[in-house]
Coordinates of C-alpha atoms in Angstrom, one line a residue:
Chain W
M1 CA 32.5 160.0 140.1
K2 CA 32.5 157.4 142.8
I3 CA 29.7 157.9 145.2
L4 CA 28.8 156.2 148.5
V5 CA 25.2 156.4 149.6
C6 CA 24.5 155.8 153.3
M7 CA 21.1 154.2 153.7
K8 CA 19.0 153.3 156.8
Q9 CA 16.2 150.9 157.3
V10 CA 13.4 152.4 159.4
P11 CA 9.9 151.3 160.4
Q12 CA 7.3 151.8 157.7
K13 CA 5.5 155.1 158.0
D14 CA 2.1 153.8 158.9
A15 CA 3.3 150.8 160.8
P16 CA 1.8 150.7 164.3
L17 CA 4.7 150.9 166.7
K18 CA 4.8 149.4 170.2
L19 CA 7.3 149.9 173.0
N20 CA 9.4 147.1 174.2
E21 CA 9.0 145.8 177.8
G22 CA 11.8 148.0 179.3
G23 CA 10.4 151.1 177.5
T24 CA 13.9 151.6 176.0
W25 CA 13.1 151.0 172.4
I26 CA 10.3 149.9 170.0
R27 CA 9.4 146.3 169.5
E28 CA 11.2 145.3 166.4
D29 CA 8.6 142.9 165.0
V30 CA 7.3 145.6 162.6
S31 CA 7.6 146.2 158.8
Y32 CA 10.5 148.2 157.6
E33 CA 11.3 150.3 154.6
V34 CA 14.1 152.6 153.3
N35 CA 14.4 155.8 155.1
E36 CA 12.7 158.2 152.6
P37 CA 15.4 160.9 152.4
D38 CA 18.0 158.2 151.8
A39 CA 15.9 157.0 148.8
Y40 CA 16.3 160.5 147.3
A41 CA 20.1 160.4 148.1
L42 CA 20.4 157.1 146.2
E43 CA 18.4 158.5 143.2
E44 CA 20.6 161.5 143.1
A45 CA 23.7 159.3 143.1
L46 CA 22.4 157.2 140.3
R47 CA 21.6 160.4 138.2
Q48 CA 25.1 161.7 138.8
K49 CA 26.6 158.4 137.7
E50 CA 24.4 158.5 134.5
K51 CA 25.6 162.0 133.7
H52 CA 29.3 161.6 134.6
G53 CA 30.0 157.9 134.8
G54 CA 31.6 156.2 137.8
E55 CA 30.3 154.0 140.5
V56 CA 27.5 154.0 143.1
V57 CA 28.0 152.0 146.3
V58 CA 25.3 151.7 149.0
I59 CA 26.1 151.1 152.7
T60 CA 24.0 150.3 155.7
A61 CA 24.4 149.2 159.3
G62 CA 22.0 146.9 161.1
P63 CA 20.9 143.3 161.6
A64 CA 20.2 140.9 158.7
R65 CA 16.8 142.5 157.9
A66 CA 18.6 145.8 157.0
Q67 CA 20.1 144.0 153.9
Q68 CA 16.8 144.7 152.2
V69 CA 17.6 148.4 151.7
L70 CA 20.9 147.4 150.0
R71 CA 19.0 144.9 147.7
E72 CA 16.7 147.7 146.8
G73 CA 19.6 150.0 146.1
L74 CA 21.3 147.4 143.9
A75 CA 18.0 146.7 142.1
K76 CA 17.7 150.4 141.3
G77 CA 21.2 150.5 139.8
A78 CA 23.8 150.7 142.6
D79 CA 26.9 148.7 141.6
R80 CA 27.8 147.1 144.9
A81 CA 26.8 147.2 148.6
I82 CA 28.4 147.1 152.0
H83 CA 26.5 145.7 155.0
L84 CA 27.7 146.3 158.5
D85 CA 25.9 143.3 159.8
D86 CA 25.1 143.4 163.5
N87 CA 22.2 144.1 165.7
A88 CA 24.4 146.3 167.9
F89 CA 24.4 149.0 165.3
V90 CA 20.7 149.7 166.1
G91 CA 21.6 151.2 169.5
M92 CA 24.6 153.2 168.4
D93 CA 24.6 157.0 168.5
A94 CA 25.3 159.0 165.3
M95 CA 29.0 159.4 166.2
N96 CA 29.6 155.6 166.4
I97 CA 27.6 154.9 163.2
S98 CA 29.7 157.5 161.5
K99 CA 32.9 156.0 162.8
A100 CA 31.8 152.5 161.8
F101 CA 31.0 153.7 158.2
V102 CA 34.4 155.5 157.9
A103 CA 36.2 152.4 159.1
A104 CA 34.3 150.2 156.7
I105 CA 35.3 152.3 153.7
K106 CA 38.9 153.0 154.5
D107 CA 40.2 151.1 151.5
D108 CA 37.8 152.8 149.1
K109 CA 38.4 156.2 147.5
F110 CA 35.1 158.0 147.1
D111 CA 34.6 161.4 145.5
L112 CA 31.3 162.0 147.2
I113 CA 29.3 160.6 150.1
F114 CA 25.5 161.2 150.2
T115 CA 23.1 160.7 153.1
G116 CA 19.5 161.6 153.4
L117 CA 19.0 164.8 155.4
Q118 CA 17.7 162.9 158.4
S119 CA 16.2 159.6 159.5
D120 CA 12.6 159.0 160.2
D121 CA 13.4 157.1 163.4
Y122 CA 16.0 159.1 165.4
G123 CA 15.8 162.2 163.3
Y124 CA 19.1 163.5 164.6
A125 CA 20.3 164.8 161.1
Q126 CA 23.9 164.4 162.0
T127 CA 25.6 161.3 160.5
G128 CA 26.6 162.9 157.2
V129 CA 28.2 166.0 158.8
I130 CA 30.0 163.9 161.4
M131 CA 31.4 161.6 158.7
A132 CA 32.7 164.7 156.8
E133 CA 34.5 165.9 159.9
L134 CA 36.0 162.4 160.7
L135 CA 37.3 162.2 157.1
G136 CA 38.5 165.8 157.1
W137 CA 36.2 166.6 154.1
P138 CA 34.0 169.6 153.5
H139 CA 30.3 169.1 153.6
A140 CA 27.0 170.9 152.8
T141 CA 23.5 170.0 154.0
I142 CA 20.0 170.0 152.7
I143 CA 21.0 169.9 149.1
M144 CA 18.6 170.4 146.2
E145 CA 20.9 170.4 143.2
I146 CA 24.5 169.2 142.4
Q147 CA 26.5 170.4 139.4
K148 CA 30.1 169.5 138.5
S149 CA 32.4 172.5 138.3
D150 CA 36.1 173.2 137.7
G151 CA 37.9 171.5 140.5
G152 CA 34.8 170.4 142.3
I153 CA 31.1 170.8 142.6
K154 CA 28.5 173.5 143.0
V155 CA 25.5 172.7 145.1
K156 CA 22.2 174.4 145.9
R157 CA 21.5 174.4 149.6
E158 CA 18.0 174.9 150.9
L159 CA 17.8 177.6 153.6
E160 CA 14.7 178.4 155.6
S161 CA 11.7 180.5 154.5
G162 CA 12.0 179.7 150.8
F163 CA 15.6 180.9 150.4
F164 CA 18.3 178.9 148.6
Q165 CA 22.1 179.4 148.2
H166 CA 24.7 178.1 145.9
V167 CA 27.9 176.9 147.4
G168 CA 31.1 175.8 145.6
M169 CA 33.3 173.1 147.1
P170 CA 36.2 170.9 146.3
L171 CA 36.0 167.1 146.2
P172 CA 35.9 164.8 148.0
A173 CA 32.9 166.0 150.0
V174 CA 29.8 164.9 151.9
L175 CA 26.3 166.1 151.0
T176 CA 23.1 165.5 152.9
I177 CA 20.3 165.3 150.4
Q178 CA 16.8 166.9 150.7
S179 CA 13.7 165.0 149.9
G180 CA 12.1 166.1 146.7
I181 CA 15.5 166.9 144.9
N182 CA 14.4 164.5 142.2
K183 CA 11.8 161.9 141.2
L184 CA 12.4 158.5 142.5
R185 CA 12.6 155.6 140.1
Y186 CA 11.2 152.1 140.6
A187 CA 13.4 149.1 140.4
T188 CA 12.8 147.2 137.1
L189 CA 12.3 143.4 137.0
L190 CA 15.6 143.2 135.2
G191 CA 17.2 145.3 137.9
I192 CA 15.9 143.1 140.6
K193 CA 17.3 140.1 138.8
Q194 CA 20.7 141.6 138.2
A195 CA 20.9 142.8 141.8
K196 CA 21.3 139.1 142.9
N197 CA 24.7 138.9 141.2
K198 CA 26.1 142.2 142.4
P199 CA 28.7 142.2 145.1
L200 CA 27.6 142.6 148.7
R201 CA 30.3 142.8 151.2
K202 CA 29.5 142.0 154.8
V203 CA 31.5 143.8 157.6
T204 CA 31.3 142.3 161.1
L205 CA 31.2 144.4 164.3
D206 CA 34.7 143.0 165.1
E207 CA 36.2 144.5 162.0
V208 CA 35.2 148.0 162.9
K209 CA 35.2 147.7 166.7
S210 CA 38.6 149.3 167.3
S211 CA 37.4 152.5 165.6
L212 CA 34.3 152.8 167.9
S213 CA 34.0 154.4 171.3
D214 CA 31.3 154.3 174.0
N215 CA 28.1 156.0 173.1
M216 CA 28.3 159.7 174.2
Q217 CA 24.5 160.0 174.6
K218 CA 21.9 157.6 175.8
V219 CA 18.2 157.1 175.2
E220 CA 17.1 156.6 178.8
K221 CA 13.4 156.1 178.1
L222 CA 11.0 156.0 175.2
Y223 CA 7.4 156.8 175.8
I224 CA 4.1 158.0 174.3
P225 CA 4.2 161.8 174.3
Q226 CA 2.0 163.5 176.9
K227 CA -0.7 165.6 175.3
S228 CA -0.3 169.3 175.6
K229 CA -3.7 170.1 174.3
K230 CA -7.1 168.7 175.0
T231 CA -8.4 167.2 171.8
E232 CA -12.2 166.7 171.4
M233 CA -12.7 163.6 169.3
L234 CA -15.8 163.6 167.1
E235 CA -17.4 160.2 166.3
G236 CA -20.2 158.9 164.2
S237 CA -21.0 158.2 160.6
P238 CA -19.4 160.5 158.0
A239 CA -22.6 162.5 157.8
E240 CA -22.9 162.8 161.6
V241 CA -19.3 163.8 161.9
A242 CA -19.7 166.4 159.1
K243 CA -22.7 167.9 161.0
K244 CA -20.7 168.0 164.3
L245 CA -17.8 169.6 162.6
V246 CA -19.9 172.3 161.0
E247 CA -21.4 173.1 164.3
K248 CA -17.9 173.6 165.7
L249 CA -17.0 175.7 162.8
R250 CA -20.0 177.9 163.4
N251 CA -20.0 178.2 167.2
E252 CA -16.5 177.6 168.4
V253 CA -14.1 178.3 165.5
R254 CA -16.5 180.9 164.1
V255 CA -15.5 180.7 160.5
I256 CA -19.0 180.0 159.1
Chain K
M1 CA 32.9 178.9 183.0
A2 CA 32.5 175.4 184.4
N3 CA 29.0 176.2 185.5
T4 CA 28.0 178.2 182.6
I5 CA 25.3 177.7 179.9
L6 CA 26.4 179.3 176.7
V7 CA 23.7 180.3 174.2
V8 CA 24.9 180.7 170.7
V9 CA 22.4 183.0 169.0
E10 CA 21.9 183.2 165.3
Q11 CA 22.1 186.3 163.1
R12 CA 21.9 186.7 159.4
E13 CA 23.0 189.8 157.5
G14 CA 23.0 191.8 160.7
K15 CA 19.6 190.7 161.9
L16 CA 19.0 188.5 164.9
N17 CA 17.0 185.3 164.1
R18 CA 14.1 185.7 166.6
V19 CA 14.2 182.0 167.4
S20 CA 17.3 182.8 169.4
W21 CA 15.1 184.3 172.1
E22 CA 13.6 180.9 172.6
T23 CA 17.0 179.5 173.2
V24 CA 17.8 182.3 175.7
A25 CA 14.5 181.4 177.4
A26 CA 15.4 177.7 177.5
A27 CA 18.8 178.6 179.0
Q28 CA 17.2 180.8 181.7
A29 CA 14.8 177.9 182.6
I30 CA 17.7 175.4 182.9
A31 CA 19.7 178.0 184.9
A32 CA 16.7 178.4 187.3
E33 CA 16.9 174.7 188.1
T34 CA 20.7 174.2 188.1
G35 CA 21.9 177.5 189.5
W36 CA 24.2 177.9 186.5
T37 CA 25.1 181.2 184.8
V38 CA 23.8 182.1 181.4
E39 CA 26.1 183.7 178.9
A40 CA 25.6 184.3 175.2
A41 CA 27.7 184.4 172.1
V42 CA 27.0 185.8 168.6
F43 CA 29.4 185.3 165.7
G44 CA 29.8 187.3 162.5
S45 CA 31.4 190.5 161.2
G46 CA 30.3 193.9 162.5
I47 CA 27.9 192.4 165.0
S48 CA 28.2 194.8 168.0
S49 CA 24.6 196.0 167.7
I50 CA 23.3 192.5 167.8
A51 CA 25.5 191.7 170.8
G52 CA 24.0 194.8 172.4
E53 CA 20.5 193.6 171.7
V54 CA 21.2 190.2 173.3
A55 CA 22.8 192.0 176.3
G56 CA 19.4 193.5 177.1
K57 CA 18.3 190.0 178.3
R58 CA 19.0 188.6 181.7
V59 CA 22.4 187.1 180.8
A60 CA 25.7 187.5 182.7
K61 CA 27.7 188.4 179.6
V62 CA 27.6 188.5 175.8
Y63 CA 30.6 187.6 173.6
A64 CA 30.8 189.0 170.1
L65 CA 33.0 186.7 168.1
E66 CA 34.3 188.9 165.3
S67 CA 36.1 188.0 162.1
P68 CA 35.9 189.2 158.5
R69 CA 35.8 185.5 157.6
L70 CA 32.5 185.3 159.4
A71 CA 30.9 187.9 157.2
E72 CA 29.4 185.1 155.1
Y73 CA 28.2 181.9 156.8
T74 CA 30.4 178.9 156.2
P75 CA 30.4 175.8 158.5
D76 CA 34.2 175.8 158.5
G77 CA 34.5 179.4 159.6
V78 CA 31.9 179.1 162.3
V79 CA 33.4 175.8 163.6
A80 CA 36.9 177.4 163.7
A81 CA 35.6 180.3 165.7
L82 CA 33.4 178.4 168.1
K83 CA 35.9 175.6 168.7
Q84 CA 38.6 178.0 169.8
F85 CA 36.2 179.9 172.0
I86 CA 34.6 176.9 173.6
E87 CA 37.9 175.2 174.3
Q88 CA 39.1 178.3 176.1
K89 CA 35.8 179.0 178.0
K90 CA 34.8 175.5 178.8
P91 CA 31.1 176.0 179.4
A92 CA 29.1 173.1 180.9
L93 CA 26.3 173.3 178.3
V94 CA 26.1 175.0 174.9
L95 CA 22.6 175.6 173.6
M96 CA 21.5 176.6 170.1
P97 CA 18.3 176.9 168.1
H98 CA 17.7 173.9 165.7
T99 CA 17.8 176.0 162.6
Y100 CA 19.0 174.8 159.1
Q101 CA 22.2 176.8 159.8
V102 CA 22.9 175.1 163.1
R103 CA 22.1 171.7 161.6
D104 CA 24.8 172.5 159.0
F105 CA 27.7 173.3 161.5
A106 CA 26.8 171.9 164.9
P107 CA 27.6 168.2 164.3
Q108 CA 30.9 169.3 162.7
L109 CA 31.7 171.4 165.8
T110 CA 30.9 168.7 168.3
T111 CA 32.8 166.1 166.4
A112 CA 35.8 168.5 166.2
L113 CA 35.6 168.8 170.0
G114 CA 35.2 165.1 170.5
R115 CA 31.7 165.6 171.9
T116 CA 28.1 164.8 171.1
L117 CA 25.0 166.8 170.2
I118 CA 21.5 166.1 171.3
S119 CA 19.7 167.8 168.5
D120 CA 16.1 169.0 168.1
A121 CA 15.1 168.7 171.7
I122 CA 11.7 170.0 172.8
A123 CA 12.1 170.1 176.6
F124 CA 14.5 169.4 179.4
R125 CA 14.1 167.8 182.8
K126 CA 16.5 167.6 185.8
E127 CA 16.6 164.3 187.5
G128 CA 19.0 164.3 190.4
D129 CA 22.1 165.9 189.0
K130 CA 21.4 164.6 185.5
L131 CA 19.9 166.8 182.8
L132 CA 17.6 165.0 180.5
F133 CA 16.6 166.3 177.1
T134 CA 13.3 165.3 175.6
R135 CA 13.2 164.8 171.8
Q136 CA 10.6 163.4 169.4
M137 CA 11.4 160.1 167.8
F138 CA 9.8 158.1 165.0
Q139 CA 8.3 161.2 163.5
G140 CA 6.7 162.3 166.8
K141 CA 5.0 158.9 167.6
F142 CA 7.2 158.6 170.6
A143 CA 9.1 160.9 172.9
A144 CA 12.5 160.0 174.3
D145 CA 14.5 161.3 177.3
V146 CA 18.1 161.5 176.3
S147 CA 21.1 162.0 178.6
F148 CA 24.8 162.8 178.0
A149 CA 27.3 160.0 178.7
C150 CA 30.4 162.0 178.2
E151 CA 32.4 164.8 179.8
P152 CA 31.2 168.4 179.3
P153 CA 30.9 170.6 177.4
H154 CA 27.5 169.2 176.4
F155 CA 25.7 170.4 173.3
A156 CA 22.0 170.6 172.6
T157 CA 19.7 172.3 170.1
F158 CA 16.0 173.1 170.7
Q159 CA 13.3 172.9 168.1
A160 CA 11.6 176.1 167.1
G161 CA 8.5 176.7 169.3
A162 CA 9.8 174.5 172.2
F163 CA 10.2 177.5 174.4
R164 CA 8.5 180.9 174.1
G165 CA 10.8 183.7 172.9
D166 CA 8.7 186.3 174.7
K167 CA 9.4 184.6 178.0
A168 CA 13.2 185.4 177.7
E169 CA 13.6 187.7 180.6
A170 CA 15.2 191.1 180.2
G171 CA 18.0 192.0 182.6
A172 CA 17.9 194.8 185.2
S173 CA 20.7 196.5 183.3
A174 CA 22.5 195.7 180.1
A175 CA 25.0 192.8 180.4
P176 CA 28.6 193.5 179.5
V177 CA 29.6 192.8 175.9
E178 CA 33.1 191.5 175.2
T179 CA 34.4 191.5 171.6
V180 CA 36.6 188.5 170.8
N181 CA 38.5 188.8 167.6
V182 CA 38.9 185.3 166.4
D183 CA 41.6 184.2 164.1
I184 CA 40.4 182.0 161.2
P185 CA 43.1 181.1 158.7
E186 CA 42.0 181.4 155.1
S187 CA 42.8 177.8 154.5
A188 CA 40.3 176.7 157.1
V189 CA 37.3 177.7 155.0
R190 CA 36.9 175.2 152.2
T191 CA 33.6 176.1 150.7
K192 CA 32.6 179.2 148.7
P193 CA 29.1 180.4 149.5
E194 CA 27.1 182.7 147.2
A195 CA 24.4 185.1 148.2
P196 CA 21.1 183.5 149.3
F197 CA 18.2 184.0 146.8
K198 CA 14.6 183.3 146.5
E199 CA 13.2 181.3 143.6
A200 CA 10.4 182.7 141.5
K201 CA 8.3 185.0 143.6
Q202 CA 5.9 183.3 145.8
A203 CA 2.5 183.2 144.1
V204 CA 0.5 182.6 147.2
D205 CA 1.1 184.1 150.6
L206 CA -0.5 181.5 152.9
T207 CA 0.5 183.5 156.0
Q208 CA -2.4 185.8 155.2
A209 CA -5.1 183.1 154.8
E210 CA -7.7 182.8 157.6
I211 CA -8.7 179.3 156.6
I212 CA -6.4 176.6 155.4
V213 CA -7.3 173.1 154.3
S214 CA -4.1 171.1 154.2
V215 CA -3.5 167.7 152.7
G216 CA -0.9 165.0 153.5
R217 CA 0.1 161.6 152.4
G218 CA -3.3 160.1 153.4
I219 CA -4.8 161.6 150.2
K220 CA -3.1 158.7 148.4
E221 CA -3.4 159.9 144.8
Q222 CA -3.1 163.2 143.0
K223 CA -6.6 163.1 141.7
H224 CA -8.0 163.1 145.2
I225 CA -6.5 166.5 145.9
E226 CA -9.7 167.7 144.3
L227 CA -11.7 166.6 147.4
A228 CA -9.7 168.9 149.6
K229 CA -9.8 171.7 147.1
Q230 CA -13.6 171.5 147.1
L231 CA -13.7 171.7 150.9
A232 CA -11.3 174.7 150.8
E233 CA -13.5 176.4 148.3
A234 CA -16.7 175.8 150.3
L235 CA -15.0 177.2 153.4
G236 CA -13.5 180.1 151.5
G237 CA -10.0 179.1 152.4
E238 CA -6.7 178.2 150.7
I239 CA -5.4 174.8 149.9
A240 CA -2.0 173.8 151.3
A241 CA 0.0 170.6 151.8
S242 CA 2.7 168.8 153.7
R243 CA 6.1 168.4 152.1
P244 CA 5.6 164.9 150.5
I245 CA 2.6 166.2 148.5
C246 CA 4.7 169.0 147.0
D247 CA 7.7 166.8 146.5
S248 CA 5.5 164.6 144.3
G249 CA 4.4 167.6 142.3
W250 CA 0.7 167.2 143.3
L251 CA 0.6 170.8 144.5
P252 CA 3.1 173.5 143.8
M253 CA 6.0 174.1 146.2
D254 CA 4.5 177.5 147.3
R255 CA 1.6 175.6 148.9
Q256 CA 3.9 173.8 151.3
I257 CA 3.5 174.3 155.1
G258 CA 6.4 173.4 157.4
S259 CA 10.0 174.0 158.3
S260 CA 11.0 174.2 154.6
G261 CA 7.8 175.9 153.5
Q262 CA 5.6 178.6 154.9
T263 CA 4.8 179.1 158.6
V264 CA 1.1 179.9 159.1
A265 CA -1.2 180.7 162.0
P266 CA -4.7 180.9 160.5
K267 CA -8.0 181.0 162.3
L268 CA -8.7 177.4 161.1
Y269 CA -6.2 174.8 160.0
L270 CA -8.0 171.7 158.7
A271 CA -5.5 168.9 158.3
V272 CA -6.6 166.1 156.0
G273 CA -4.6 162.9 156.0
I274 CA -1.7 164.6 157.6
S275 CA 0.1 162.5 160.2
G276 CA 1.9 165.4 161.8
A277 CA 5.6 164.9 161.3
I278 CA 7.7 167.4 163.3
Q279 CA 8.7 169.3 160.2
H280 CA 5.1 170.0 159.3
I281 CA 3.9 170.8 162.9
V282 CA 6.5 173.6 163.3
G283 CA 4.8 175.3 160.4
M284 CA 1.3 175.3 161.7
K285 CA 1.1 174.7 165.4
G286 CA 0.4 178.4 166.0
S287 CA -3.0 178.1 164.3
R288 CA -5.9 179.3 166.4
S289 CA -8.0 176.1 165.8
I290 CA -6.8 172.9 164.4
I291 CA -9.1 170.1 163.0
A292 CA -7.5 166.8 162.1
I293 CA -9.0 164.1 160.0
N294 CA -6.9 160.9 159.9
K295 CA -7.4 157.2 159.7
D296 CA -4.7 156.5 162.3
A297 CA -5.8 157.3 165.8
E298 CA -2.2 157.3 166.9
A299 CA -1.1 160.0 164.4
P300 CA 0.8 162.8 166.2
I301 CA -1.4 165.4 164.5
F302 CA -4.0 164.6 167.1
E303 CA -1.6 165.7 169.9
I304 CA -2.1 169.3 168.8
A305 CA -5.6 169.2 167.3
D306 CA -8.6 170.9 169.0
Y307 CA -11.0 168.6 167.2
G308 CA -10.1 165.2 165.8
V309 CA -11.9 162.7 163.6
V310 CA -10.5 159.2 163.2
G311 CA -11.8 157.8 160.0
N312 CA -11.7 157.5 156.2
L313 CA -11.1 160.9 154.7
F314 CA -12.6 159.8 151.4
D315 CA -16.0 159.5 153.2
I316 CA -15.7 162.4 155.6
V317 CA -14.3 165.2 153.5
P318 CA -17.1 165.1 150.8
A319 CA -19.7 164.9 153.5
L320 CA -18.2 167.9 155.3
T321 CA -18.0 169.8 152.0
E322 CA -21.7 169.3 151.5
E323 CA -22.6 170.2 155.1
V324 CA -20.5 173.4 154.9
K325 CA -22.3 174.4 151.6
K326 CA -25.6 173.8 153.2
A327 CA -24.7 175.8 156.3
K328 CA -23.6 178.7 154.2
G329 CA -26.8 178.5 152.2

């Protein structure tokens, strides 16, 4: 099976984020990491390849720094990488990112495309499904298991409230992968060394521009959320804080 | 329908998903500011009673999109039905609840229609003649106002809990229901769904717990879970966790709180090392009292906490456990 994994670079989970001067986006001088759900998508692709053979290709869009997620993917076992290399991709909506990815892979023939179920920055949860529709492929979201079947695959979708569902579908198809579907591997030293010699294709904005359109939605303003609740902050040494908390538990919360 | 808000409600196996009332309430609130008309649509097979239930709310009309091919949910079937209907009716705005099912089909629908979807919004605001939708970004660390930059119909989904379902106003009399028989060719549906199932019976029912001590990533290592367990024990409560902890296998999946786990509303929810990602918050924000202990003063969990402690949980939690034991004698 030939599998494409869409990966995104997002700010590190505990990185302190600051707004830019215009209040339109964050200041980008922060540490970045692989969007966690995408790491699970990559792991699943590598496991499918180990089971059924084939090829795993990782793709990302973003400035030079974004290449790091591809290097990590290659070090963990992906065979090659595609980097849509331009800062302009950071501000594109899910539709344009999807169009750019579809344009960049037009000469490839994939059986499956994986994305994480959503990104930790925008959190739209749309790119995979949009790509499926642009390609004319079926899709399934929030996937917890993938098995090969006659003429296609059978996947296990997570539903709400602890329910699951099996869905059969033909290939090619797009799946969005749920976090926790598998256990993530670490890159080995050998893997990191080998990654340096694996092919990484750069795609410029110009190469995909004719496929893009104007953004159909716009982030007008980014800001620190207004508090909806009054939070009483308790301060002091651990022992003092513990005393204050117990007093609240007794007199306000009334559970002691 | 140029000035119409269309609410697409959700039903499963003949039962309305209650979160749909929140979307109706959102539509009514937007209508109050724009003067637009609210209509609703429900899709499925044999759904007249659900359509009737929705018609009891203050909406101008309810459409029941019927097809035997909608008896089981498939994104292809739903997109085929809604695409025809929306192309014909041309509403200004289509609103849906941000459920797993909507996440599965809505981006396909908007792409098929050449439109865009503002997903997972928590509020709206009218600025001049522009509608802005507020959404959380960067795991709730920031909020963003997002606008549409394309022709209508515009599409948005609202996060569970963003509006109050019990605020959906009832109508003076039942709204008319129109059954629309949609034609979905067999070839349009490419996936074969099987019946939904639950995995091994849930061992713990956290919804019944009065006190929950819940751990998140801040706990760092599996062995430290014990600290939270001791606190839960001292308080006479249950231990629970955010998704990453269960994904790592540090606690079983049936201890998970959040959109993919259990939704709880205990007397006390004590969040230890939980930053408060949206997916977790939706599962516990109804708690009567929330106490949060976290090292990051900017963590979104403090937005919804009644009491907050910024500090090192490895110092605070054991001290609190001791203090609780002392208080209980």
